[in-house]
Structures are given as structure tokens and as C-alpha cells.
PDB file of C-alpha atoms and ligand atoms in Angstrom:
ATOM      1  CA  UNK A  23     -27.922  -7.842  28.321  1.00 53.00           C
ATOM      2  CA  UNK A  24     -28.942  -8.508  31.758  1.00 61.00           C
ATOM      3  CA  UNK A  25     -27.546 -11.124  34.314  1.00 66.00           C
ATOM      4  CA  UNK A  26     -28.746 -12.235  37.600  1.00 76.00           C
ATOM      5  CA  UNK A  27     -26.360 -14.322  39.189  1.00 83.00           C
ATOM      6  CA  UNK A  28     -23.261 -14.308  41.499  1.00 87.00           C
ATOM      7  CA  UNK A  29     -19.143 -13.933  41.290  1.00 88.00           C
ATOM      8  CA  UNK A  30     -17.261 -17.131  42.649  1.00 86.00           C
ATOM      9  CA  UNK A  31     -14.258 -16.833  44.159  1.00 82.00           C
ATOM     10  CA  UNK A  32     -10.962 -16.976  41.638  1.00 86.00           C
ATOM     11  CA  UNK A  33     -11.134 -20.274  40.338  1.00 85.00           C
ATOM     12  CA  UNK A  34      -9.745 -22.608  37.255  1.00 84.00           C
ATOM     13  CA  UNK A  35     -11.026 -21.773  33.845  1.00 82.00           C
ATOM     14  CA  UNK A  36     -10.471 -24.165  31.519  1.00 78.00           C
ATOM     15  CA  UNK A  37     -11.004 -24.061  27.548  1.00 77.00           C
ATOM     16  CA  UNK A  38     -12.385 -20.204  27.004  1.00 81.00           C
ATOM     17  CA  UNK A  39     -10.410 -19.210  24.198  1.00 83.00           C
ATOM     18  CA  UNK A  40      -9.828 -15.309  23.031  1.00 86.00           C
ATOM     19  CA  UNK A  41      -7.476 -12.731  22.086  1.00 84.00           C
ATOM     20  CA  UNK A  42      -6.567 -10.351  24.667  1.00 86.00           C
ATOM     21  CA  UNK A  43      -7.279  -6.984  24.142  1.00 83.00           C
ATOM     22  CA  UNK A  44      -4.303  -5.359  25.871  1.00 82.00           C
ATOM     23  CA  UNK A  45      -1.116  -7.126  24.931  1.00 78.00           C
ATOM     24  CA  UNK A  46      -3.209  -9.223  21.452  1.00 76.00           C
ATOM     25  CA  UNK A  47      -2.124 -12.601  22.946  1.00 79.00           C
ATOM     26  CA  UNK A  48      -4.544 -15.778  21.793  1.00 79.00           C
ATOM     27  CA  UNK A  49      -5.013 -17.097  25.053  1.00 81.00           C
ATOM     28  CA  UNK A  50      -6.981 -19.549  27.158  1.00 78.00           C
ATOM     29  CA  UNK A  51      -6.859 -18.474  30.686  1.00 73.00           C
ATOM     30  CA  UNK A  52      -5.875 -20.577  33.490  1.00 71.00           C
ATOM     31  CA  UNK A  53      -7.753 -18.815  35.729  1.00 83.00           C
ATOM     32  CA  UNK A  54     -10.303 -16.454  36.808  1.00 90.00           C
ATOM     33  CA  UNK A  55     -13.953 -15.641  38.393  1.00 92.00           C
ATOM     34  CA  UNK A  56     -16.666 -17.423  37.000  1.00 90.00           C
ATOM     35  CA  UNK A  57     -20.062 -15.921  36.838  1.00 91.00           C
ATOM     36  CA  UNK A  58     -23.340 -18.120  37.770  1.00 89.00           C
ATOM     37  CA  UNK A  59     -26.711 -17.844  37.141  1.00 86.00           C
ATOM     38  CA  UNK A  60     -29.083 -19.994  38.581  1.00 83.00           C
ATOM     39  CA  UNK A  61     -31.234 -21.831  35.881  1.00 80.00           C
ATOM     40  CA  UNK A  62     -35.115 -21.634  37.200  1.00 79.00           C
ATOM     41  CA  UNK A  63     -36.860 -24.141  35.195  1.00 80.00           C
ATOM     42  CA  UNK A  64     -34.337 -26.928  36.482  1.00 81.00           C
ATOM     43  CA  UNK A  65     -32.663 -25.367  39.662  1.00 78.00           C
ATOM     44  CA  UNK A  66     -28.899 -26.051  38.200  1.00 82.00           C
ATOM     45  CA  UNK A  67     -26.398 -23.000  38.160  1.00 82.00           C
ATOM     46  CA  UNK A  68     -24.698 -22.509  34.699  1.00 84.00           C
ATOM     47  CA  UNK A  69     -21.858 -20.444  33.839  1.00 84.00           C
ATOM     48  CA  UNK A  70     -22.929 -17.447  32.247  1.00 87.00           C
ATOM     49  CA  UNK A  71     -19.563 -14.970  31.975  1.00 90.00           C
ATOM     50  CA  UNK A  72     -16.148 -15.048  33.102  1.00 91.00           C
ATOM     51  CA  UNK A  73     -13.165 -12.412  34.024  1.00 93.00           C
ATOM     52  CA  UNK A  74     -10.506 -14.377  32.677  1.00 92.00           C
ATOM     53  CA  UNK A  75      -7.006 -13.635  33.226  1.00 90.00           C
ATOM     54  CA  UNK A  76      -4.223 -13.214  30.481  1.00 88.00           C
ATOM     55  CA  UNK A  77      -1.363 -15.631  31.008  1.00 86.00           C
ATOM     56  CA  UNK A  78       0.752 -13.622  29.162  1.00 83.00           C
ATOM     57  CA  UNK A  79       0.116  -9.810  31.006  1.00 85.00           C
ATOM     58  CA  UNK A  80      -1.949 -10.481  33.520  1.00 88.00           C
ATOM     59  CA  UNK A  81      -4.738  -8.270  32.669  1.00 90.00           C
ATOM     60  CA  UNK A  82      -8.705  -9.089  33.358  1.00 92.00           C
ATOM     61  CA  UNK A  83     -10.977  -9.277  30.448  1.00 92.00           C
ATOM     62  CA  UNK A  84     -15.019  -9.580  31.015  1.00 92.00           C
ATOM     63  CA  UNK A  85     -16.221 -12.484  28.159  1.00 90.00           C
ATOM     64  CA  UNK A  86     -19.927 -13.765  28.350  1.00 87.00           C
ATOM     65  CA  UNK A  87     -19.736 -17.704  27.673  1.00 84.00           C
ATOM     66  CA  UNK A  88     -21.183 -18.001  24.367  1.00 80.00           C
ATOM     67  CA  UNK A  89     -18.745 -14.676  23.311  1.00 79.00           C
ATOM     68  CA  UNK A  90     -20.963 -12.094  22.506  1.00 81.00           C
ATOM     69  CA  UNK A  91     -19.465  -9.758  24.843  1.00 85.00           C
ATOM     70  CA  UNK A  92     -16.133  -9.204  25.280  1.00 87.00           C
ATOM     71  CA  UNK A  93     -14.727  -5.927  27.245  1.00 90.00           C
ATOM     72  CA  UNK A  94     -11.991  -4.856  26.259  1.00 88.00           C
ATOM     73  CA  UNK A  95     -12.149  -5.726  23.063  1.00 83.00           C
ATOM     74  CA  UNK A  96      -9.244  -7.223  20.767  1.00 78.00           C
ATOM     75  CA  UNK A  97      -7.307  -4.291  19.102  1.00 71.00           C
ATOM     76  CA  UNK A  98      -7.119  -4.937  14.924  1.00 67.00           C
ATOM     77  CA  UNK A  99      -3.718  -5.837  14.653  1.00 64.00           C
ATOM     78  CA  UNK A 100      -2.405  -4.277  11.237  1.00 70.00           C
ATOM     79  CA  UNK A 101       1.175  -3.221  11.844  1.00 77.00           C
ATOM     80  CA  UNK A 102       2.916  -1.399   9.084  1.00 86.00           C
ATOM     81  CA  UNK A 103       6.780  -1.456   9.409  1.00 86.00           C
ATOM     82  CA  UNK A 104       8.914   1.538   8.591  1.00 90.00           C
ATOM     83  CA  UNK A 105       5.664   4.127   8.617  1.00 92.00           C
ATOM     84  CA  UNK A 106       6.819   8.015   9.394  1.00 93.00           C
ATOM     85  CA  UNK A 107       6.032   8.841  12.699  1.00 92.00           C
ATOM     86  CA  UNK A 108       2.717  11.052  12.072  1.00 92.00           C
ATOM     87  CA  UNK A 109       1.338   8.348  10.055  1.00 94.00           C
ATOM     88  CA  UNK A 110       2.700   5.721  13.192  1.00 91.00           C
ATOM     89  CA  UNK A 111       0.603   7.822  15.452  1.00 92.00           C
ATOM     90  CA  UNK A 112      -2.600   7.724  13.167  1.00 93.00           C
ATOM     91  CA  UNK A 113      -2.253   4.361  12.449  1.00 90.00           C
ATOM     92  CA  UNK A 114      -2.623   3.711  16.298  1.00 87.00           C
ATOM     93  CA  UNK A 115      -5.352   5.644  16.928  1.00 90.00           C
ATOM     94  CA  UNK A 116      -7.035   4.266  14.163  1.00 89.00           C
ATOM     95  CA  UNK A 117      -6.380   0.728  15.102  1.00 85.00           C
ATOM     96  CA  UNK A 118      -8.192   1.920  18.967  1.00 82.00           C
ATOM     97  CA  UNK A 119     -11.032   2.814  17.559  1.00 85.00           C
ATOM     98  CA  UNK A 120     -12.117   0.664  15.205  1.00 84.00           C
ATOM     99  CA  UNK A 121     -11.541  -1.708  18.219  1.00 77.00           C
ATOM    100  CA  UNK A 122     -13.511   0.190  19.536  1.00 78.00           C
ATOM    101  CA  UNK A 123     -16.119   0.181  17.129  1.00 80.00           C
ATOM    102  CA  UNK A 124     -16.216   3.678  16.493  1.00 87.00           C
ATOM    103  CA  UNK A 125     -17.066   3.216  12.871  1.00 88.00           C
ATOM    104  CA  UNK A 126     -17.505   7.486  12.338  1.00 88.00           C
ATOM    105  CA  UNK A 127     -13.984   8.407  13.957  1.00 90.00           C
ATOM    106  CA  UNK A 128     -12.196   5.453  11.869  1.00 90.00           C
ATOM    107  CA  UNK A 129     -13.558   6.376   8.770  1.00 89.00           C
ATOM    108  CA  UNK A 130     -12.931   9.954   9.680  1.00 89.00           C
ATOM    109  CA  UNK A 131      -8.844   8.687  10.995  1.00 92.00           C
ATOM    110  CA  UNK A 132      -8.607   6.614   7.781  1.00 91.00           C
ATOM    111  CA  UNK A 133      -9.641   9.290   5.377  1.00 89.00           C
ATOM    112  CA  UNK A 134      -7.041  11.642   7.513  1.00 92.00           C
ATOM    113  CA  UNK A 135      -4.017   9.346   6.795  1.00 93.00           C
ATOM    114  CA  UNK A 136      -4.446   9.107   3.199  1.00 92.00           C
ATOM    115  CA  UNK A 137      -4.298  13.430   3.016  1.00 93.00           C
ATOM    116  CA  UNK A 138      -1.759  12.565   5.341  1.00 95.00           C
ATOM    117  CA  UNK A 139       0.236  10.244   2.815  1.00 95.00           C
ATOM    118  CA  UNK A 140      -0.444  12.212  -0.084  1.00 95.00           C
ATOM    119  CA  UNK A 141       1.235  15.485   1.279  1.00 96.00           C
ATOM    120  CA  UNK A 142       3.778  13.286   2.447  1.00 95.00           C
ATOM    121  CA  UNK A 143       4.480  12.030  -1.093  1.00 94.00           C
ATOM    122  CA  UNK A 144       4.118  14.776  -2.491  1.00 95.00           C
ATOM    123  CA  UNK A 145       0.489  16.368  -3.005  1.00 95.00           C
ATOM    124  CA  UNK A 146      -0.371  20.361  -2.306  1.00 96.00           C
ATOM    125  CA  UNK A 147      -1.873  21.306   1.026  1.00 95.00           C
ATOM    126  CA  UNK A 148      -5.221  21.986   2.081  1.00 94.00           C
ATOM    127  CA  UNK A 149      -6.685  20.795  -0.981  1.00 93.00           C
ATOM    128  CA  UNK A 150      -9.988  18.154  -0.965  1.00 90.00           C
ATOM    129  CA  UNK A 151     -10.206  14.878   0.051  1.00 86.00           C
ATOM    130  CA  UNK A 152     -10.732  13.701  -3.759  1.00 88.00           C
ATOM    131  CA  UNK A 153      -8.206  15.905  -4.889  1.00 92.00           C
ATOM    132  CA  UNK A 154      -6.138  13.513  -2.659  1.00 92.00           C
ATOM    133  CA  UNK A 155      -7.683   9.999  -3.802  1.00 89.00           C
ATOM    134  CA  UNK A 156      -7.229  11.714  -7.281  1.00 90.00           C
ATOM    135  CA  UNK A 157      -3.503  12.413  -6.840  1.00 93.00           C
ATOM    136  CA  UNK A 158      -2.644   9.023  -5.614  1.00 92.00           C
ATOM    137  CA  UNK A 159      -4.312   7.657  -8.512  1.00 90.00           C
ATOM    138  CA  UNK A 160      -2.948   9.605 -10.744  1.00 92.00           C
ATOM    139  CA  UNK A 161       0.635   8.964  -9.306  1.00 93.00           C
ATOM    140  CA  UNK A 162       0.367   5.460  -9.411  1.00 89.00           C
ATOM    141  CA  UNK A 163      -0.015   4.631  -5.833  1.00 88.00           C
ATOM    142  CA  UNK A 164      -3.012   2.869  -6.502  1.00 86.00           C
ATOM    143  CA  UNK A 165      -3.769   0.190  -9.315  1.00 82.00           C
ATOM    144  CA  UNK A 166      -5.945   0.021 -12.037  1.00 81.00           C
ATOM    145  CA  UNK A 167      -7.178  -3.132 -10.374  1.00 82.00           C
ATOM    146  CA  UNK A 168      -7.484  -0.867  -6.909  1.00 83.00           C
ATOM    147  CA  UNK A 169     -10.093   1.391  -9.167  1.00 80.00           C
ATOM    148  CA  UNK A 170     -13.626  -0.107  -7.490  1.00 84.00           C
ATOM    149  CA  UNK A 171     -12.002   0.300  -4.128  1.00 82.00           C
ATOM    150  CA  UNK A 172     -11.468   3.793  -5.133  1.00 82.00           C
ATOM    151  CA  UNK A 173     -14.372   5.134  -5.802  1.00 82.00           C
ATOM    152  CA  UNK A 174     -16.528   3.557  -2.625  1.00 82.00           C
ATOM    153  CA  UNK A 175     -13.266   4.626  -0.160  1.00 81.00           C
ATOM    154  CA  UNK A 176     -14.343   8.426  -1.920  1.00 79.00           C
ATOM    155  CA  UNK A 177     -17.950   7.923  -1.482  1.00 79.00           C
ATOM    156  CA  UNK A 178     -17.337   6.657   2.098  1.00 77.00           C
ATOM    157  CA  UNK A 179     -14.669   9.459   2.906  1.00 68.00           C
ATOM    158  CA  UNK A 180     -17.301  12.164   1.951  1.00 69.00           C
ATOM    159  CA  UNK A 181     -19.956  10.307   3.961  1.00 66.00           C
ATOM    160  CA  UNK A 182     -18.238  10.731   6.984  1.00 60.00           C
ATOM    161  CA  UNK A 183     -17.919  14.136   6.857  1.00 64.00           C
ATOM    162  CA  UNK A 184     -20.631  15.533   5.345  1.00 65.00           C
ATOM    163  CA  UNK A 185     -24.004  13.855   5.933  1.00 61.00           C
ATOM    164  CA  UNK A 186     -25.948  12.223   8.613  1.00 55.00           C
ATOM    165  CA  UNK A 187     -26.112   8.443   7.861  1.00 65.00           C
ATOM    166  CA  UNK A 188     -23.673   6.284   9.848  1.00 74.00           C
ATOM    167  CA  UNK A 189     -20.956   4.937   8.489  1.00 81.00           C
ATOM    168  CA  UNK A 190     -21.655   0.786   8.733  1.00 85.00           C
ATOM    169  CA  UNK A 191     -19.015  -1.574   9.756  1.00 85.00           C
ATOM    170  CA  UNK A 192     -18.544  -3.107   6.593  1.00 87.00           C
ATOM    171  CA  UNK A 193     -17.432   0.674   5.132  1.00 88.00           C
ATOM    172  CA  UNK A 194     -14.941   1.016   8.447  1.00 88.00           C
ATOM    173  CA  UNK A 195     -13.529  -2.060   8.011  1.00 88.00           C
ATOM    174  CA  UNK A 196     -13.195  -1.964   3.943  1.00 88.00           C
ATOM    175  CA  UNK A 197     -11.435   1.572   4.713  1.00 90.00           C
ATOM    176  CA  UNK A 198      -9.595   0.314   6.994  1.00 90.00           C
ATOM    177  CA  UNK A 199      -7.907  -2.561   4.902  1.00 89.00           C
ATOM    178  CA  UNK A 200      -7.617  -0.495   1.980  1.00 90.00           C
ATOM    179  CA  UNK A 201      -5.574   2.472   4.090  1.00 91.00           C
ATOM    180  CA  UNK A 202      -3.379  -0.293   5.613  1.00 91.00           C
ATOM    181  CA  UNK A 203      -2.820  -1.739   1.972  1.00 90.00           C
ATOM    182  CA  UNK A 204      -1.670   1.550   0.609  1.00 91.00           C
ATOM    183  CA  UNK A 205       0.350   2.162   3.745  1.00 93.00           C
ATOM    184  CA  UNK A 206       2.266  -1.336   3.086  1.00 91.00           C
ATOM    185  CA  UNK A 207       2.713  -0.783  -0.235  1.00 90.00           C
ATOM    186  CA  UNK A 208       4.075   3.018  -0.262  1.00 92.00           C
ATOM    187  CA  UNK A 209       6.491   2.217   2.996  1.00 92.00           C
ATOM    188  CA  UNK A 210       6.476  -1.331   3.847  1.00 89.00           C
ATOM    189  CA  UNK A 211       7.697  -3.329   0.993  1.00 87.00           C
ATOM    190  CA  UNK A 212      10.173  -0.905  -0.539  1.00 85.00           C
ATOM    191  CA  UNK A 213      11.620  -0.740   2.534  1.00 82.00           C
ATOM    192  CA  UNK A 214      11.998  -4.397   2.651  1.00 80.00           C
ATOM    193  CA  UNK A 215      14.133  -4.270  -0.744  1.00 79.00           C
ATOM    194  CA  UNK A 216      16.350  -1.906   0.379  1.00 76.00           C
ATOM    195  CA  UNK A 217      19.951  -3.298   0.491  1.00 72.00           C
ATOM    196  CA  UNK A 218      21.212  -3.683   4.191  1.00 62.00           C
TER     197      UNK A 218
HETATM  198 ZN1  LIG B  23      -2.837 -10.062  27.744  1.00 94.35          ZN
END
């Protein structure tokens, strides 16, 4: 992408709509720079891209007016109440980069957190990935129903790590829900039924 235009001076920005990247806020800006590029055929300018400013933290974020660029980007917000603190940690870093859009590292994150979970409830160490999809099947942690997620989160796991072809979006994304699904499920919710 390639612009050839000038920065205003801070002005009012009305009606650009986005999520903040660094506090997650859906906000439309009051204000920022505006970004103009002249328009040759007809001699107008036209507002190309925008640093907006968050009303809610203040911070600058770079969007292109029809949204195809947006830096930073919004962070996935999946939060998973009452996780143990290794798995808190993970789940943040995952969260950054498939932000990010580093499919490889949160395929590679996901697949760590469910070794994770399984030693954590329970499982041997320093055993296979699929002996680890295999023991949270076979404990119940994961549904009859859950079985075609199953077996494409193990084919996707081994991709990961063992040949070339990237990992796509869809198979970060689908790992990605199905970690923070198992996550809820195994700390969230009986957590929530706990007598206070
Ligand atoms: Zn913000």
C-alpha cells in the first residue's frame, strides 16, 4: 500500500469507528490527524487514513479509511476467569499473537496450553502431543460431539511443528476457539458453581 499525500494538523474526526488495540475499547475518536491525498483526475483532496485517538486511553492508532489497515491491531479478547497462572500467561501471549497474525506461533502457543492443561489435570510428562489430545479425550474433557474438532486440532498441532506448509488463519483461529473452549469448560464454569 502506497500513499502520496500530506498530515493535517490535529483535527475533528467524526464517525470512524474501531476497536482499540491497546485498552479493546469500541470507539469513535473525537479527534486526530487526517491524512490527504490529492485526487488527480478531479483535483479534490480525499481522506485517505487517519491516526485517531482513543477516548478512552489516549493512545494513537493508524486506520486507512476504507479499514484495511489498522496498526495496532485489536487484541482477540477471550478472557478465561479463574485460569492457573502458567496457563494465564499462555493465554496472553497467545491472544498477542494471533493479534498479531502470527498464525505459526499461535498454533504452536495453542497446542502448548493443551500439554499444558493435560499435565495440569493430570497427564504424564514429556509424552506426545496426541498422547495429550488422547488423554483429554479419554478423560472426558472433551465431548463426543467435540470429536471432528479433535482430530483437525491434532492434524493442525502436528502441522505446526513438523512440516513446512503454513498454518492458514482459518486453522489459528479454529485452534484458537477450541483451546479457549476447553479452557472455559475445565476452569471457568466449575468455578462459577462453586458455593461462595
Ligand atoms: Zn484505547
Amino acid at each position: 500500500m502506497y500513499f502520496h499525500g500530506e498530515w493535517l494538523g490535529k483535527g475533528t474526526i467524526i464517525g470512524q469507528k474501531y476497536v482499540c488495540g491497546y485498552c479493546g475499547t469500541e470507539t469513535s475518536s473525537s479527534g486526530g490527524y487526517n491524512f490527504q491525498q490529492r485526487n488527480e483526475k478531479f483535483g479534490f483532496y480525499e481522506q485517505v487514513a487517519f491516526i485517531l485517538i482513543c477516548t478512552s486511553c489516549n493512545f494513537p492508532t493508524f486506520l486507512t479509511e476504507d479499514y484495511t489497515l489498522q496498526v495496532p491491531q485489536p487484541k482477540m479478547v477471550a478472557n478465561v476467569e479463574n485460569l492457573p497462572p502458567p496457563l494465564a500467561i499462555l493465554l496472553n501471549e497467545t491472544r498477542k499473537a494471533i493479534s498479531a497474525e502470527l498464525y505459526n506461533s499461535t498454533v504452536l502457543l495453542c497446542r502448548k496450553m493443551l500439554m499444558n492443561l493435560a499435565v495440569l489435570e493430570g497427564a504424564d510428562k514429556n509424552k506426545s502431543f496426541v498422547y495429550y489430545v488422547d488423554y483429554l479425550e479419554r478423560h472426558d474433557f472433551i465431548t463426543a460431539k467435540m470429536k471432528p474438532w479433535v482430530d483437525r486440532i491434532r492434524q493442525i498441532g502436528n502441522t505446526a511443528t513438523h512440516e513446512i506448509p503454513d498454518i492458514s488463519k482459518e486453522d489459528a483461529y479454529m485452534s484458537f476457539e477450541f483451546l479457549i473452549m476447553l479452557l472455559k469448560l475445565v476452569y471457568e464454569f466449575p468455578h462459577k458453581m462453586q458455593p461462595k
